[in-house]
Short mmCIF file of C-alpha atoms and ligand atoms in Angstrom, two decimals:
data_model
loop_
_atom_site.label_atom_id
_atom_site.label_comp_id
_atom_site.label_asym_id
_atom_site.label_seq_id
_atom_site.Cartn_x
_atom_site.Cartn_y
_atom_site.Cartn_z
CA UNK A 1 37.56 -36.06 17.08
CA UNK A 2 38.17 -33.71 14.16
CA UNK A 3 36.28 -30.43 13.93
CA UNK A 4 34.37 -29.36 10.83
CA UNK A 5 33.52 -26.00 9.33
CA UNK A 6 30.89 -25.81 6.59
CA UNK A 7 30.49 -22.71 4.46
CA UNK A 8 27.27 -22.53 2.48
CA UNK A 9 26.58 -20.75 -0.80
CA UNK A 10 23.23 -20.31 -2.53
CA UNK A 11 19.69 -21.23 -1.69
CA UNK A 12 17.80 -22.31 1.41
CA UNK A 13 17.95 -25.91 0.25
CA UNK A 14 21.71 -25.67 0.55
CA UNK A 15 21.41 -24.09 4.01
CA UNK A 16 19.22 -26.96 5.04
CA UNK A 17 21.53 -29.62 3.55
CA UNK A 18 24.50 -28.08 5.38
CA UNK A 19 22.61 -28.15 8.64
CA UNK A 20 21.68 -31.81 8.13
CA UNK A 21 25.29 -32.71 7.28
CA UNK A 22 26.50 -30.85 10.37
CA UNK A 23 23.96 -32.67 12.54
CA UNK A 24 25.02 -36.02 11.10
CA UNK A 25 28.69 -35.18 11.75
CA UNK A 26 27.93 -34.15 15.33
CA UNK A 27 26.04 -37.41 15.87
CA UNK A 28 29.20 -39.25 14.76
CA UNK A 29 31.31 -37.38 17.30
CA UNK A 30 32.77 -34.63 15.11
CA UNK A 31 32.70 -31.14 16.59
CA UNK A 32 31.72 -27.95 14.78
CA UNK A 33 34.52 -25.42 14.38
CA UNK A 34 33.70 -21.73 14.86
CA UNK A 35 35.76 -20.76 11.80
CA UNK A 36 37.74 -22.20 8.93
CA UNK A 37 40.99 -21.12 10.60
CA UNK A 38 40.74 -23.73 13.34
CA UNK A 39 38.87 -26.51 11.54
CA UNK A 40 40.29 -29.94 10.68
CA UNK A 41 37.77 -30.29 7.87
CA UNK A 42 36.58 -27.44 5.66
CA UNK A 43 33.58 -28.10 3.44
CA UNK A 44 32.14 -25.69 0.90
CA UNK A 45 28.52 -26.38 0.04
CA UNK A 46 28.31 -24.86 -3.41
CA UNK A 47 25.77 -23.26 -5.74
CA UNK A 48 25.75 -23.43 -9.56
CA UNK A 49 22.74 -21.33 -10.40
CA UNK A 50 24.88 -18.44 -11.67
CA UNK A 51 28.51 -18.37 -12.71
CA UNK A 52 29.33 -15.83 -10.01
CA UNK A 53 28.35 -18.30 -7.28
CA UNK A 54 30.67 -20.93 -8.74
CA UNK A 55 33.56 -18.49 -9.04
CA UNK A 56 33.13 -17.40 -5.43
CA UNK A 57 33.40 -20.96 -4.14
CA UNK A 58 36.33 -21.77 -6.44
CA UNK A 59 38.25 -18.69 -5.29
CA UNK A 60 37.46 -19.46 -1.68
CA UNK A 61 38.74 -23.02 -1.99
CA UNK A 62 41.89 -21.82 -3.72
CA UNK A 63 42.61 -19.42 -0.85
CA UNK A 64 41.75 -21.95 1.82
CA UNK A 65 43.93 -24.59 0.15
CA UNK A 66 46.89 -22.21 -0.07
CA UNK A 67 46.53 -21.30 3.61
CA UNK A 68 46.24 -24.84 4.96
CA UNK A 69 49.02 -26.17 2.73
CA UNK A 70 51.41 -23.75 4.42
CA UNK A 71 50.49 -24.19 8.05
CA UNK A 72 48.03 -27.04 8.64
CA UNK A 73 48.62 -29.81 6.08
CA UNK A 74 46.44 -32.31 7.97
CA UNK A 75 43.27 -30.35 7.14
CA UNK A 76 40.84 -32.11 4.76
CA UNK A 77 39.00 -30.06 2.13
CA UNK A 78 35.75 -30.88 0.38
CA UNK A 79 33.10 -29.64 -2.00
CA UNK A 80 29.42 -30.44 -1.54
CA UNK A 81 26.34 -29.22 -3.41
CA UNK A 82 25.46 -28.32 -6.97
CA UNK A 83 28.94 -27.45 -8.27
CA UNK A 84 30.30 -30.67 -6.78
CA UNK A 85 27.55 -32.51 -8.64
CA UNK A 86 28.02 -30.80 -11.99
CA UNK A 87 31.83 -30.69 -12.05
CA UNK A 88 32.79 -33.84 -10.13
CA UNK A 89 36.39 -34.94 -10.60
CA UNK A 90 37.15 -31.85 -12.65
CA UNK A 91 37.30 -29.98 -9.33
CA UNK A 92 40.13 -32.15 -8.05
CA UNK A 93 41.99 -31.86 -11.36
CA UNK A 94 41.79 -28.11 -10.94
CA UNK A 95 42.43 -27.98 -7.19
CA UNK A 96 44.51 -31.06 -6.28
CA UNK A 97 44.42 -30.24 -2.55
CA UNK A 98 40.74 -31.10 -2.45
CA UNK A 99 40.05 -34.47 -0.79
CA UNK A 100 36.28 -34.84 -1.22
CA UNK A 101 33.72 -34.05 -3.88
CA UNK A 102 30.27 -35.15 -2.79
CA UNK A 103 27.25 -34.74 -5.05
CA UNK A 104 23.77 -33.56 -4.10
CA UNK A 105 22.34 -37.06 -3.62
CA UNK A 106 25.24 -38.15 -1.42
CA UNK A 107 25.56 -35.44 1.21
CA UNK A 108 24.29 -37.82 3.93
CA UNK A 109 27.41 -39.93 3.31
CA UNK A 110 29.78 -37.11 4.25
CA UNK A 111 30.42 -38.38 7.77
CA UNK A 112 31.24 -41.91 6.56
CA UNK A 113 33.58 -40.59 3.89
CA UNK A 114 35.38 -38.36 6.38
CA UNK A 115 35.79 -41.30 8.74
CA UNK A 116 37.32 -43.31 5.91
CA UNK A 117 39.68 -40.49 4.97
CA UNK A 118 40.86 -39.99 8.54
CA UNK A 119 41.29 -43.74 9.06
CA UNK A 120 43.38 -43.91 5.88
CA UNK A 121 40.95 -46.31 4.22
CA UNK A 122 40.40 -43.84 1.40
CA UNK A 123 42.70 -41.30 -0.12
CA UNK A 124 40.26 -39.18 -2.02
CA UNK A 125 36.52 -39.28 -2.61
CA UNK A 126 34.48 -38.31 -5.66
CA UNK A 127 30.90 -39.51 -5.36
CA UNK A 128 28.32 -37.87 -7.59
CA UNK A 129 26.15 -40.88 -8.30
CA UNK A 130 22.38 -40.88 -8.08
CA UNK A 131 20.97 -42.57 -5.00
CA UNK A 132 17.48 -43.94 -4.69
CA UNK A 133 15.77 -42.65 -1.56
CA UNK A 134 18.26 -39.82 -1.02
CA UNK A 135 15.38 -37.29 -0.80
CA UNK A 136 14.49 -38.84 2.58
CA UNK A 137 18.05 -38.69 3.90
CA UNK A 138 17.93 -35.03 4.93
CA UNK A 139 16.12 -35.03 8.25
CA UNK A 140 18.59 -34.37 11.06
CA UNK A 141 18.55 -30.94 12.73
CA UNK A 142 20.93 -29.14 15.01
CA UNK A 143 18.18 -26.89 16.28
CA UNK A 144 17.89 -26.71 20.06
CA UNK A 145 20.19 -29.70 20.46
CA UNK A 146 23.74 -29.72 21.81
CA UNK A 147 25.71 -27.86 20.60
CA UNK A 148 22.82 -25.48 21.10
CA UNK A 149 21.57 -23.74 18.01
CA UNK A 150 18.56 -21.88 19.41
CA UNK A 151 15.87 -21.34 16.84
CA UNK A 152 12.11 -21.01 16.74
CA UNK A 153 12.00 -21.45 12.99
CA UNK A 154 13.13 -24.43 10.94
CA UNK A 155 13.42 -25.53 7.34
CA UNK A 156 12.08 -28.95 6.43
CA UNK A 157 13.07 -30.45 3.10
CA UNK A 158 10.05 -32.14 1.52
CA UNK A 159 11.42 -33.07 -1.88
CA UNK A 160 14.46 -32.95 -4.12
CA UNK A 161 14.95 -32.21 -7.78
CA UNK A 162 13.02 -30.50 -10.54
CA UNK A 163 11.32 -31.72 -13.74
CA UNK A 164 10.49 -28.30 -15.14
CA UNK A 165 13.60 -27.80 -17.29
CA UNK A 166 13.43 -24.04 -17.66
CA UNK A 167 15.87 -23.31 -20.45
CA UNK A 168 18.11 -21.07 -18.31
CA UNK A 169 18.35 -23.33 -15.29
CA UNK A 170 21.00 -25.81 -14.24
CA UNK A 171 19.03 -27.24 -11.30
CA UNK A 172 17.46 -30.28 -13.04
CA UNK A 173 20.99 -31.35 -13.93
CA UNK A 174 22.48 -30.80 -10.48
CA UNK A 175 19.58 -31.87 -8.26
CA UNK A 176 18.11 -34.56 -10.48
CA UNK A 177 14.49 -35.50 -11.13
CA UNK A 178 11.68 -34.70 -8.66
CA UNK A 179 11.54 -37.11 -5.72
CA UNK A 180 9.28 -36.54 -2.72
CA UNK A 181 9.30 -37.76 0.85
CA UNK A 182 6.16 -39.25 2.35
CA UNK A 183 3.65 -37.14 4.29
CA UNK A 184 4.05 -39.17 7.54
CA UNK A 185 7.83 -38.83 7.33
CA UNK A 186 7.62 -35.04 6.95
CA UNK A 187 4.99 -34.71 9.69
CA UNK A 188 7.16 -36.75 12.08
CA UNK A 189 10.11 -34.45 11.44
CA UNK A 190 7.95 -31.34 11.98
CA UNK A 191 6.54 -32.81 15.20
CA UNK A 192 10.01 -33.44 16.57
CA UNK A 193 10.97 -29.87 15.79
CA UNK A 194 7.87 -28.52 17.54
CA UNK A 195 8.72 -30.68 20.58
CA UNK A 196 12.11 -28.96 20.62
CA UNK A 197 10.58 -25.49 20.69
CA UNK A 198 10.17 -24.63 17.01
CA UNK A 199 7.08 -22.54 16.22
CA UNK A 200 7.37 -22.03 12.47
CA UNK A 201 8.35 -24.41 9.69
CA UNK A 202 9.20 -23.58 6.11
CA UNK A 203 8.64 -26.50 3.76
CA UNK A 204 11.43 -26.56 1.23
CA UNK A 205 11.94 -27.89 -2.24
CA UNK A 206 13.13 -26.74 -5.65
CA UNK A 207 9.50 -26.71 -6.75
CA UNK A 208 7.25 -27.46 -3.79
CA UNK A 209 4.00 -27.20 -5.73
CA UNK A 210 5.06 -30.39 -7.56
CA UNK A 211 5.38 -32.20 -4.24
CA UNK A 212 4.27 -35.83 -4.33
CA UNK A 213 2.73 -35.69 -7.83
CA UNK A 214 3.87 -39.20 -8.55
CA UNK A 215 4.23 -40.62 -5.04
CA UNK A 216 1.11 -39.25 -3.33
CA UNK A 217 -1.20 -38.09 -6.13
CA UNK A 218 -4.43 -36.08 -6.00
CA UNK A 219 -7.24 -36.86 -3.58
CA UNK A 220 -10.68 -35.28 -3.52
CA UNK A 221 -9.52 -32.58 -5.90
CA UNK A 222 -6.59 -31.71 -3.65
CA UNK A 223 -3.02 -31.85 -4.87
CA UNK A 224 -0.48 -33.80 -2.86
CA UNK A 225 1.05 -30.50 -1.73
CA UNK A 226 -2.23 -29.25 -0.27
CA UNK A 227 -2.71 -32.62 1.47
CA UNK A 228 0.74 -32.15 3.00
CA UNK A 229 -0.12 -28.61 4.14
CA UNK A 230 -3.26 -29.94 5.81
CA UNK A 231 -1.34 -32.70 7.59
CA UNK A 232 1.32 -30.30 8.86
CA UNK A 233 -1.35 -27.81 9.87
CA UNK A 234 -2.80 -30.38 12.28
CA UNK A 235 0.33 -30.44 14.44
CA UNK A 236 -0.42 -28.96 17.84
CA UNK A 237 2.03 -26.29 18.96
CA UNK A 238 2.98 -25.31 15.42
CA UNK A 239 2.05 -21.67 14.89
CA UNK A 240 3.09 -20.84 11.36
CA UNK A 241 3.67 -22.61 8.04
CA UNK A 242 5.57 -21.23 5.08
CA UNK A 243 6.92 -22.84 1.93
CA UNK A 244 9.40 -22.04 -0.80
CA UNK A 245 9.68 -22.11 -3.74
CA UNK A 246 6.44 -22.74 -5.52
CA UNK A 247 6.01 -22.62 -9.30
CA UNK A 248 3.28 -20.25 -10.53
CA UNK A 249 1.81 -23.17 -12.49
CA UNK A 250 1.23 -24.97 -9.20
CA UNK A 251 -1.20 -22.35 -7.85
CA UNK A 252 -4.36 -24.29 -8.50
CA UNK A 253 -7.62 -23.31 -6.84
CA UNK A 254 -7.01 -25.95 -4.14
CA UNK A 255 -3.88 -24.09 -3.00
CA UNK A 256 -5.49 -20.65 -3.18
CA UNK A 257 -8.42 -21.99 -1.19
CA UNK A 258 -6.01 -23.48 1.40
CA UNK A 259 -5.19 -19.90 2.41
CA UNK A 260 -8.80 -19.44 3.44
CA UNK A 261 -8.99 -22.66 5.46
CA UNK A 262 -5.58 -22.97 7.09
CA UNK A 263 -4.92 -20.10 9.48
CA UNK A 264 -1.35 -21.21 10.22
CA UNK A 265 -0.46 -20.75 6.55
CA UNK A 266 1.21 -17.34 6.44
CA UNK A 267 -0.10 -14.88 3.89
CA UNK A 268 3.08 -14.49 1.93
CA UNK A 269 4.04 -16.04 -1.37
CA UNK A 270 7.31 -16.10 -3.24
CA UNK A 271 6.20 -16.40 -6.86
CA UNK A 272 9.11 -16.41 -9.30
CA UNK A 273 7.87 -14.72 -12.48
CA UNK A 274 11.27 -14.42 -14.28
CA UNK A 275 9.93 -12.13 -17.03
CA UNK A 276 6.89 -10.05 -17.93
CA UNK A 277 7.08 -10.80 -21.65
CA UNK A 278 5.12 -13.71 -23.11
CA UNK A 279 7.72 -14.17 -25.81
CA UNK A 280 10.53 -14.50 -23.24
CA UNK A 281 8.42 -16.67 -20.90
CA UNK A 282 7.93 -19.07 -23.80
CA UNK A 283 11.63 -19.13 -24.63
CA UNK A 284 12.31 -19.78 -20.96
CA UNK A 285 9.88 -22.70 -20.98
CA UNK A 286 8.03 -21.37 -17.97
CA UNK A 287 4.65 -22.84 -18.85
CA UNK A 288 2.52 -19.74 -18.14
CA UNK A 289 1.73 -16.43 -19.76
CA UNK A 290 1.81 -12.95 -18.27
CA UNK A 291 -2.00 -13.03 -18.17
CA UNK A 292 -2.07 -16.31 -16.27
CA UNK A 293 0.48 -15.01 -13.77
CA UNK A 294 -1.57 -11.86 -13.18
CA UNK A 295 -4.61 -14.07 -12.70
CA UNK A 296 -2.85 -16.09 -9.98
CA UNK A 297 -1.83 -12.95 -8.11
CA UNK A 298 -5.37 -11.64 -8.34
CA UNK A 299 -6.81 -14.90 -6.97
CA UNK A 300 -4.34 -14.88 -4.08
CA UNK A 301 -5.12 -11.27 -3.24
CA UNK A 302 -8.80 -12.03 -3.35
CA UNK A 303 -8.23 -14.84 -0.83
CA UNK A 304 -5.96 -12.75 1.40
CA UNK A 305 -6.03 -9.06 0.43
CA UNK A 306 -2.85 -8.24 2.31
CA UNK A 307 -0.84 -11.12 0.84
CA UNK A 308 2.87 -10.27 0.71
CA UNK A 309 4.17 -11.22 -2.74
CA UNK A 310 7.82 -11.47 -3.72
CA UNK A 311 9.40 -12.72 -6.91
CA UNK A 312 12.54 -13.60 -8.88
CA UNK A 313 13.32 -11.91 -12.18
CA UNK A 314 16.04 -12.58 -14.73
CA UNK A 315 17.18 -9.70 -16.93
CA UNK A 316 18.95 -10.18 -20.22
CA UNK A 317 17.69 -13.63 -21.13
CA UNK A 318 18.85 -14.39 -24.71
CA UNK A 319 16.70 -12.54 -27.20
CA UNK A 320 15.23 -10.16 -24.61
CA UNK A 321 14.56 -6.87 -26.41
CA UNK A 322 14.02 -3.46 -24.89
CA UNK A 323 10.28 -3.96 -25.50
CA UNK A 324 10.35 -7.33 -23.65
CA UNK A 325 12.20 -5.73 -20.77
CA UNK A 326 9.67 -2.91 -20.57
CA UNK A 327 6.96 -5.56 -20.25
CA UNK A 328 8.81 -6.82 -17.20
CA UNK A 329 8.95 -3.29 -15.77
CA UNK A 330 5.24 -2.79 -16.36
CA UNK A 331 4.42 -6.13 -14.73
CA UNK A 332 6.50 -5.22 -11.68
CA UNK A 333 4.73 -1.87 -11.46
CA UNK A 334 1.32 -3.43 -11.98
CA UNK A 335 1.70 -6.13 -9.35
CA UNK A 336 3.68 -3.93 -6.97
CA UNK A 337 5.78 -6.73 -5.52
CA UNK A 338 6.85 -6.43 -1.89
CA UNK A 339 10.33 -7.35 -3.08
CA UNK A 340 11.92 -8.85 -6.15
CA UNK A 341 15.24 -10.63 -6.44
CA UNK A 342 16.72 -9.43 -9.71
CA UNK A 343 19.31 -11.57 -11.45
CA UNK A 344 21.52 -10.92 -14.43
CA UNK A 345 21.19 -13.78 -16.88
CA UNK A 346 24.18 -16.11 -16.58
CA UNK A 347 24.69 -18.81 -19.24
CA UNK A 348 24.91 -22.26 -17.62
CA UNK A 349 26.57 -25.25 -19.17
CA UNK A 350 24.30 -27.83 -20.83
CA UNK A 351 21.25 -25.55 -20.62
CA UNK A 352 19.40 -24.79 -23.90
CA UNK A 353 19.46 -21.01 -23.32
CA UNK A 354 23.26 -20.93 -23.32
CA UNK A 355 23.18 -21.91 -27.00
CA UNK A 356 20.30 -19.61 -28.01
CA UNK A 357 20.91 -16.81 -30.50
CA UNK A 358 20.88 -13.10 -29.62
CA UNK A 359 22.70 -13.28 -26.31
CA UNK A 360 22.36 -9.88 -24.64
CA UNK A 361 25.54 -7.90 -24.07
CA UNK A 362 26.95 -7.36 -20.57
CA UNK A 363 26.43 -3.59 -20.82
CA UNK A 364 22.76 -3.93 -21.70
CA UNK A 365 22.23 -6.48 -18.93
CA UNK A 366 23.89 -4.16 -16.40
CA UNK A 367 21.79 -1.22 -17.51
CA UNK A 368 18.49 -3.12 -17.39
CA UNK A 369 19.39 -4.64 -14.04
CA UNK A 370 20.00 -1.14 -12.63
CA UNK A 371 16.68 0.16 -13.95
CA UNK A 372 14.79 -2.82 -12.58
CA UNK A 373 16.45 -2.54 -9.17
CA UNK A 374 15.56 1.16 -8.98
CA UNK A 375 11.92 0.35 -9.66
CA UNK A 376 11.82 -2.56 -7.20
CA UNK A 377 13.40 -0.40 -4.48
CA UNK A 378 11.02 2.47 -5.11
CA UNK A 379 7.98 0.17 -4.87
CA UNK A 380 9.43 -1.62 -1.84
CA UNK A 381 9.97 1.69 -0.06
CA UNK A 382 6.41 2.86 -0.53
CA UNK A 383 5.03 -0.57 0.41
CA UNK A 384 7.05 -0.64 3.60
CA UNK A 385 6.08 2.95 4.40
CA UNK A 386 2.45 1.93 4.07
CA UNK A 387 2.87 -0.43 7.06
CA UNK A 388 3.86 2.37 9.47
CA UNK A 389 1.12 2.86 12.03
CA UNK A 390 -0.23 -0.67 11.66
CA UNK A 391 -0.24 -3.30 14.35
CA UNK A 392 1.01 -6.71 13.27
CA UNK A 393 1.96 -10.02 14.79
CA UNK A 394 5.57 -11.13 14.70
CA UNK A 395 7.30 -14.33 15.74
CA UNK A 396 10.40 -13.21 17.64
CA UNK A 397 13.41 -15.07 16.25
CA UNK A 398 16.27 -13.61 18.33
CA UNK A 399 18.88 -10.85 18.18
CA UNK A 400 18.71 -8.66 15.09
CA UNK A 401 21.29 -9.61 12.49
CA UNK A 402 21.99 -5.94 11.73
CA UNK A 403 21.92 -4.59 15.29
CA UNK A 404 22.41 -7.46 17.76
CA UNK A 405 21.47 -5.28 20.75
CA UNK A 406 17.91 -5.35 19.45
CA UNK A 407 15.62 -8.24 18.64
CA UNK A 408 13.99 -9.19 15.39
CA UNK A 409 11.07 -11.21 14.22
CA UNK A 410 9.07 -11.72 11.09
CA UNK A 411 5.57 -10.62 10.30
CA UNK A 412 3.21 -13.17 8.78
CA UNK A 413 3.91 -11.49 5.44
CA UNK A 414 7.58 -12.40 5.92
CA UNK A 415 8.90 -8.93 6.65
CA UNK A 416 11.72 -8.50 9.12
CA UNK A 417 10.78 -6.28 12.06
CA UNK A 418 13.37 -4.96 14.52
CA UNK A 419 12.41 -3.80 18.02
CA UNK A 420 13.80 -3.06 21.48
CA UNK A 421 13.15 -6.20 23.44
CA UNK A 422 14.80 -8.76 25.59
CA UNK A 423 15.62 -12.45 25.60
CA UNK A 424 12.27 -13.24 27.21
CA UNK A 425 10.56 -12.26 23.95
CA UNK A 426 12.35 -14.92 21.93
CA UNK A 427 9.98 -17.52 20.52
CA UNK A 428 6.90 -15.47 21.36
CA UNK A 429 4.19 -14.38 19.01
CA UNK A 430 4.07 -10.70 19.77
CA UNK A 431 1.80 -7.90 18.64
CA UNK A 432 3.86 -4.92 17.62
CA UNK A 433 3.07 -1.44 16.55
CA UNK A 434 5.07 -0.41 13.48
CA UNK A 435 6.73 2.96 14.04
CA UNK A 436 9.16 3.29 11.16
CA UNK A 437 10.22 1.67 7.92
CA UNK A 438 13.69 1.30 6.44
CA UNK A 439 15.08 -0.47 3.44
CA UNK A 440 13.14 -3.75 3.43
CA UNK A 441 13.03 -3.65 7.25
CA UNK A 442 10.32 -2.51 9.66
CA UNK A 443 10.84 -1.07 13.14
CA UNK A 444 8.32 -1.24 15.94
CA UNK A 445 7.42 -1.49 19.58
CA UNK A 446 5.64 -4.28 21.42
CA UNK A 447 1.99 -3.43 21.88
CA UNK A 448 -0.18 -5.00 24.51
CA UNK A 449 -3.89 -4.92 24.63
CA UNK A 450 -4.71 -4.08 28.19
CA UNK A 451 -8.46 -4.11 28.30
CA UNK A 452 -8.75 -3.63 32.05
CA UNK A 453 -6.98 -0.26 32.03
CA UNK A 454 -7.85 1.03 28.59
CA UNK A 455 -11.28 -0.34 27.85
CA UNK A 456 -12.08 -0.60 24.17
CA UNK A 457 -8.73 0.67 23.06
CA UNK A 458 -5.89 -1.17 21.41
CA UNK A 459 -3.38 1.08 23.10
CA UNK A 460 -0.82 0.71 25.86
CA UNK A 461 2.79 0.03 25.13
CA UNK A 462 5.02 -2.19 27.18
CA UNK A 463 7.94 -0.33 28.69
N1 5AD B 501 20.95 -16.83 -14.76
C1 5AD B 501 20.43 -15.92 -13.90
N2 5AD B 501 19.55 -16.22 -12.95
C2 5AD B 501 19.15 -17.49 -12.84
N3 5AD B 501 18.27 -18.07 -12.01
C3 5AD B 501 18.23 -19.39 -12.29
N4 5AD B 501 19.05 -19.66 -13.32
C4 5AD B 501 19.63 -18.49 -13.68
C5 5AD B 501 20.56 -18.13 -14.68
N5 5AD B 501 21.06 -19.01 -15.54
C6 5AD B 501 17.49 -17.33 -11.01
C7 5AD B 501 15.98 -17.50 -11.23
C8 5AD B 501 15.60 -18.39 -10.08
C9 5AD B 501 16.58 -17.98 -9.02
C10 5AD B 501 16.75 -18.92 -7.90
O1 5AD B 501 17.79 -17.83 -9.73
O2 5AD B 501 15.37 -16.24 -11.10
O3 5AD B 501 14.25 -18.22 -9.67
#
């Protein structure tokens, strides 16, 4: 059977879609290739959120196509994901070596299409149609199945699409309208993952706080999303629940209160603010003011004082003045985010912002981006330093990505912690003593409470 290599660009939703496609291909008998150089099928799962992401995937495909044309002409090439959806056939017109373009609602058909291509039943595939029920088609996992992909954490896609229509964002056009899976369906998938050794799930969607608005609805003052959190929380053996990304508007009191009731819900929140200026927030169509955002953060910190809060910020949105930008800086300083992902505004086709007046020049965007990054890094450094000396719980995920001789895990606040450990620690919830902080990384040592030898003391380090 042919082997497949999938390269993924962009968000966690894309990571998850790629994994599901890979699992579906494996179930059909395809194998997974360790690199593009030996694969019979090369798929790029693309991102459209900024122009840079599109250019990267286009350049990659151009290079891949040139290489396989020379030496391995049997290789099939395909685009999946948001750029496949938004550009469709245009991609084949531009890169005629491409055999498949599969839109975001059709990724579960990849295996069938590849079968048809290899059997000669089809010559080329472009399928970017909408498909009813496609939100429930992403449920297969490779995790802890042959070929073994050991993992104690998993992403679970709970919904697709977005109805928010922020004026800068291409996602509603590439992912379609909001569609949610059912609670029992999601719980079943989580349960299966727990049975396979997973300890932590991250519920995924473009805008998870809008989960099930239409399909599930409110009950007893609880949003559908909170009902889902409660149902997932019930699963025995599950230790931790996370979700991403929420919309600040979705932080009703029911969700804030869920942090008090549901101990598996980790005290970290990724709250994309985008700007600190009311004028810009309005132009962006975000649906909240600076004041309201500050209020949400305050409520969350009241519920869990040590809540880790991260955000996304766009600099150089059309019309953003120096005064608007300074409002963003002061908001970042005031909230003291644990981390902020800072993006340079990138005009996207068909979005209202691309046609707005007063587009900000590249130079100004670069300069503001630099200043914002400096501030975010300075705050991050002092926040991380503040953790040194504390004892925290981590879930050990496996070898450290930066230094594979060591292990890493995440704290409940979603901070990566690296420590000297061994394979036997993998999958364990471990108390660690934080000894040092680096750039958005913590370092520590396992700490064990040994009450019989050190009565009353939280001391004693494992050798
Ligand atoms: N330009 C720059 N950044 C963008 N984002 C979304 N659209 C754009 C754009 N046109 C950012 C937002 C979002 C994150 C995933 O990407 O900050 O939260």
